[in-house]
């Protein structure tokens, strides 16, 4: 669909998600048309519910991954791949026969009289086979609780504030913050081996690009600064895919890898985006197991962690909910500084200790630059302008534009067409014209996404049209079927 036609259809036929009837029909039937805020909420909730249903269908054991992030390090956790419940945990070092922690007495005798290998990897595989004989397929992984638990104690009281920020952009709080758990353990300054930072684990060059596009300086190591940009990015990607599942995966694995995954899923029979993603994801993992060299053009660098990433995030939505319910919550206020302030200035004016100030502002070392954001537990008008948009209702102008944006129903092929940039430029303009803090963030992030698109469009356009790729995918399907027939089971 060309841009003019798309805009014409969009202007005439925006339908409230989940209602099944257009606004004109609602009015004609005597019903009040939904407000922009209600459309945003409905779109968010509808996508989330559909995503959970798809996970339960394709990855029913996904909830296991919450235990990986809630049990302290030094254990190997085993869970059911059928429903995700925890079966047992064993110490990484030590006698598994004596030191196992079983979650059910019916399995406690499973290792009696069994001689286990000395290598931990071999031991894991043997225990998995023994468990599978009693409970069906299992999944196991080293625990990573130490990645989250200290930060949960330090920052868990901010989850309510950060939740409001994510939801302002049409992203379920549990999804956005679960991603922050998986990526950063809720720490703002944490860096990966590649130096990626904080909630989104964006590289410094990505934050630098955002900084160039933004009207105000971005202090990238503060979580309350990161949250709006991470949320807006997920909002844009979830609008592109109309699902948070491939949106999260693109954030992790890149647009080209996820684009190939979805295209492959469509080639092998997936009828809608979630089905296409999961079918393509399973195919990619299986082909990497069967013959990675042969199918490199099909799988790209989409690997085992990419395959599991969405499971990890959605599993930890329960962790976010639990932390919020069990941790007293604190308020955070944001101030755009009217001038540069040193740590000593802020301490003197607020009476807060440096350690407390740095809990709210992990990026704060010596000073906050002019025009950057300072975060405090109370309003701080003496430092500049209050920009705590999450403490105020969404401006009607912003809610209206966000509602229209989330209601876009463009196909992936349309997003891949360069002419679609006209649609995105129009939304950039409209978000900017709201004059809202949230609108400025969305305008900046859409510009950021548009800068990423030309290369992926070219690669995916060639991929989608390639007879060689179609033949490789079909060859991969046949080889996988033969491998499964030979083993009598699905590939692990």
PDB file of C-alpha atoms in Angstrom, residues 142-268:
ATOM      1  CA  UNK A 142      22.399 -21.858  36.338  1.00  0.00           C
ATOM      2  CA  UNK A 143      20.702 -19.382  38.666  1.00  0.00           C
ATOM      3  CA  UNK A 144      21.366 -15.624  38.384  1.00  0.00           C
ATOM      4  CA  UNK A 145      19.660 -14.232  41.446  1.00  0.00           C
ATOM      5  CA  UNK A 146      22.717 -12.231  42.509  1.00  0.00           C
ATOM      6  CA  UNK A 147      22.290 -10.221  39.302  1.00  0.00           C
ATOM      7  CA  UNK A 148      18.920  -8.915  40.556  1.00  0.00           C
ATOM      8  CA  UNK A 149      18.538  -9.338  44.318  1.00  0.00           C
ATOM      9  CA  UNK A 150      20.959  -6.617  45.576  1.00  0.00           C
ATOM     10  CA  UNK A 151      19.512  -4.110  43.094  1.00  0.00           C
ATOM     11  CA  UNK A 152      15.962  -5.105  43.996  1.00  0.00           C
ATOM     12  CA  UNK A 153      16.722  -4.141  47.595  1.00  0.00           C
ATOM     13  CA  UNK A 154      18.215  -0.822  46.475  1.00  0.00           C
ATOM     14  CA  UNK A 155      15.777   0.132  43.716  1.00  0.00           C
ATOM     15  CA  UNK A 156      12.665  -1.967  44.287  1.00  0.00           C
ATOM     16  CA  UNK A 157      10.902   0.970  45.920  1.00  0.00           C
ATOM     17  CA  UNK A 158      10.977   2.827  42.574  1.00  0.00           C
ATOM     18  CA  UNK A 159       9.023   0.225  40.599  1.00  0.00           C
ATOM     19  CA  UNK A 160       5.683   1.991  40.944  1.00  0.00           C
ATOM     20  CA  UNK A 161       7.089   5.226  39.501  1.00  0.00           C
ATOM     21  CA  UNK A 162       8.857   3.423  36.671  1.00  0.00           C
ATOM     22  CA  UNK A 163       5.675   1.432  35.987  1.00  0.00           C
ATOM     23  CA  UNK A 164       3.743   4.630  35.399  1.00  0.00           C
ATOM     24  CA  UNK A 165       6.416   5.803  32.970  1.00  0.00           C
ATOM     25  CA  UNK A 166       6.233   2.617  30.885  1.00  0.00           C
ATOM     26  CA  UNK A 167       2.456   2.622  30.763  1.00  0.00           C
ATOM     27  CA  UNK A 168       2.392   6.262  29.667  1.00  0.00           C
ATOM     28  CA  UNK A 169       3.896   5.008  26.381  1.00  0.00           C
ATOM     29  CA  UNK A 170       1.502   2.087  25.964  1.00  0.00           C
ATOM     30  CA  UNK A 171       3.861  -0.586  27.318  1.00  0.00           C
ATOM     31  CA  UNK A 172       2.701  -2.902  30.146  1.00  0.00           C
ATOM     32  CA  UNK A 173       4.781  -2.013  33.200  1.00  0.00           C
ATOM     33  CA  UNK A 174       5.502  -5.662  33.965  1.00  0.00           C
ATOM     34  CA  UNK A 175       6.870  -6.250  30.455  1.00  0.00           C
ATOM     35  CA  UNK A 176       9.084  -3.177  30.394  1.00  0.00           C
ATOM     36  CA  UNK A 177      10.485  -3.726  33.874  1.00  0.00           C
ATOM     37  CA  UNK A 178      10.908  -7.464  33.335  1.00  0.00           C
ATOM     38  CA  UNK A 179      13.094  -6.594  30.370  1.00  0.00           C
ATOM     39  CA  UNK A 180      15.047  -4.271  32.664  1.00  0.00           C
ATOM     40  CA  UNK A 181      15.492  -7.178  35.093  1.00  0.00           C
ATOM     41  CA  UNK A 182      16.826  -9.486  32.373  1.00  0.00           C
ATOM     42  CA  UNK A 183      19.065  -6.827  30.825  1.00  0.00           C
ATOM     43  CA  UNK A 184      20.352  -4.958  33.854  1.00  0.00           C
ATOM     44  CA  UNK A 185      19.002  -6.411  37.108  1.00  0.00           C
ATOM     45  CA  UNK A 186      17.408  -2.920  37.521  1.00  0.00           C
ATOM     46  CA  UNK A 187      20.822  -1.209  37.761  1.00  0.00           C
ATOM     47  CA  UNK A 188      21.285   1.974  35.762  1.00  0.00           C
ATOM     48  CA  UNK A 189      25.083   1.953  35.513  1.00  0.00           C
ATOM     49  CA  UNK A 190      25.607  -1.738  34.842  1.00  0.00           C
ATOM     50  CA  UNK A 191      27.554  -2.350  31.641  1.00  0.00           C
ATOM     51  CA  UNK A 192      27.903  -5.420  29.478  1.00  0.00           C
ATOM     52  CA  UNK A 193      31.210  -6.627  28.038  1.00  0.00           C
ATOM     53  CA  UNK A 194      30.366  -4.487  25.001  1.00  0.00           C
ATOM     54  CA  UNK A 195      29.789  -1.478  27.350  1.00  0.00           C
ATOM     55  CA  UNK A 196      26.009  -1.472  26.811  1.00  0.00           C
ATOM     56  CA  UNK A 197      24.299   0.515  29.564  1.00  0.00           C
ATOM     57  CA  UNK A 198      21.372   0.013  31.915  1.00  0.00           C
ATOM     58  CA  UNK A 199      17.713  -0.909  31.397  1.00  0.00           C
ATOM     59  CA  UNK A 200      17.846  -1.193  27.609  1.00  0.00           C
ATOM     60  CA  UNK A 201      21.502  -2.205  27.403  1.00  0.00           C
ATOM     61  CA  UNK A 202      22.009   0.299  24.621  1.00  0.00           C
ATOM     62  CA  UNK A 203      25.588   0.938  23.599  1.00  0.00           C
ATOM     63  CA  UNK A 204      27.112   4.352  24.342  1.00  0.00           C
ATOM     64  CA  UNK A 205      26.909   5.185  20.640  1.00  0.00           C
ATOM     65  CA  UNK A 206      23.149   4.520  20.717  1.00  0.00           C
ATOM     66  CA  UNK A 207      22.695   6.883  23.649  1.00  0.00           C
ATOM     67  CA  UNK A 208      24.909   9.393  21.846  1.00  0.00           C
ATOM     68  CA  UNK A 209      22.623   9.194  18.804  1.00  0.00           C
ATOM     69  CA  UNK A 210      19.570   9.736  20.998  1.00  0.00           C
ATOM     70  CA  UNK A 211      21.338  12.649  22.654  1.00  0.00           C
ATOM     71  CA  UNK A 212      21.960  14.268  19.278  1.00  0.00           C
ATOM     72  CA  UNK A 213      18.307  13.833  18.341  1.00  0.00           C
ATOM     73  CA  UNK A 214      16.892  14.990  21.683  1.00  0.00           C
ATOM     74  CA  UNK A 215      16.281  18.622  22.569  1.00  0.00           C
ATOM     75  CA  UNK A 216      17.683  18.170  26.094  1.00  0.00           C
ATOM     76  CA  UNK A 217      20.837  16.440  27.449  1.00  0.00           C
ATOM     77  CA  UNK A 218      20.385  12.760  28.340  1.00  0.00           C
ATOM     78  CA  UNK A 219      22.152  11.407  31.429  1.00  0.00           C
ATOM     79  CA  UNK A 220      22.107   7.805  30.234  1.00  0.00           C
ATOM     80  CA  UNK A 221      23.077   6.078  33.500  1.00  0.00           C
ATOM     81  CA  UNK A 222      19.963   7.133  35.457  1.00  0.00           C
ATOM     82  CA  UNK A 223      17.186   4.536  35.317  1.00  0.00           C
ATOM     83  CA  UNK A 224      14.467   7.203  35.469  1.00  0.00           C
ATOM     84  CA  UNK A 225      16.019   8.768  32.362  1.00  0.00           C
ATOM     85  CA  UNK A 226      16.380   5.405  30.655  1.00  0.00           C
ATOM     86  CA  UNK A 227      12.807   4.259  31.312  1.00  0.00           C
ATOM     87  CA  UNK A 228      10.959   6.678  28.961  1.00  0.00           C
ATOM     88  CA  UNK A 229      13.324   5.972  26.062  1.00  0.00           C
ATOM     89  CA  UNK A 230      13.243   2.210  26.628  1.00  0.00           C
ATOM     90  CA  UNK A 231       9.435   2.372  26.840  1.00  0.00           C
ATOM     91  CA  UNK A 232       9.082   4.516  23.732  1.00  0.00           C
ATOM     92  CA  UNK A 233      11.354   2.172  21.771  1.00  0.00           C
ATOM     93  CA  UNK A 234       9.274  -0.864  22.770  1.00  0.00           C
ATOM     94  CA  UNK A 235       6.120   1.093  21.927  1.00  0.00           C
ATOM     95  CA  UNK A 236       7.360   1.797  18.400  1.00  0.00           C
ATOM     96  CA  UNK A 237       8.486  -1.790  17.802  1.00  0.00           C
ATOM     97  CA  UNK A 238       5.275  -3.235  19.268  1.00  0.00           C
ATOM     98  CA  UNK A 239       3.311  -1.011  16.885  1.00  0.00           C
ATOM     99  CA  UNK A 240       5.403  -2.264  13.988  1.00  0.00           C
ATOM    100  CA  UNK A 241       4.731  -5.919  14.881  1.00  0.00           C
ATOM    101  CA  UNK A 242       1.429  -5.398  16.769  1.00  0.00           C
ATOM    102  CA  UNK A 243       2.938  -7.596  19.474  1.00  0.00           C
ATOM    103  CA  UNK A 244       5.492  -7.216  22.247  1.00  0.00           C
ATOM    104  CA  UNK A 245       7.007 -10.623  21.443  1.00  0.00           C
ATOM    105  CA  UNK A 246       8.929  -9.822  18.235  1.00  0.00           C
ATOM    106  CA  UNK A 247       9.372  -6.253  19.534  1.00  0.00           C
ATOM    107  CA  UNK A 248      11.369  -7.518  22.521  1.00  0.00           C
ATOM    108  CA  UNK A 249      13.231  -9.941  20.306  1.00  0.00           C
ATOM    109  CA  UNK A 250      14.209  -7.184  17.869  1.00  0.00           C
ATOM    110  CA  UNK A 251      15.532  -5.145  20.765  1.00  0.00           C
ATOM    111  CA  UNK A 252      17.745  -8.093  21.715  1.00  0.00           C
ATOM    112  CA  UNK A 253      18.666  -9.732  18.408  1.00  0.00           C
ATOM    113  CA  UNK A 254      18.284  -6.878  15.914  1.00  0.00           C
ATOM    114  CA  UNK A 255      15.737  -6.066  13.250  1.00  0.00           C
ATOM    115  CA  UNK A 256      17.333  -8.142  10.490  1.00  0.00           C
ATOM    116  CA  UNK A 257      17.527 -11.315  12.596  1.00  0.00           C
ATOM    117  CA  UNK A 258      13.932 -10.977  13.777  1.00  0.00           C
ATOM    118  CA  UNK A 259      12.734  -9.979  10.309  1.00  0.00           C
ATOM    119  CA  UNK A 260      14.237 -13.169   8.890  1.00  0.00           C
ATOM    120  CA  UNK A 261      12.736 -15.185  11.729  1.00  0.00           C
ATOM    121  CA  UNK A 262       9.230 -13.848  11.040  1.00  0.00           C
ATOM    122  CA  UNK A 263       9.573 -14.287   7.266  1.00  0.00           C
ATOM    123  CA  UNK A 264      10.734 -17.886   7.768  1.00  0.00           C
ATOM    124  CA  UNK A 265       7.784 -18.550  10.043  1.00  0.00           C
ATOM    125  CA  UNK A 266       5.450 -17.286   7.355  1.00  0.00           C
ATOM    126  CA  UNK A 267       7.107 -19.499   4.745  1.00  0.00           C
ATOM    127  CA  UNK A 268       6.470 -22.610   6.831  1.00  0.00           C
TER     128      UNK A 268
END
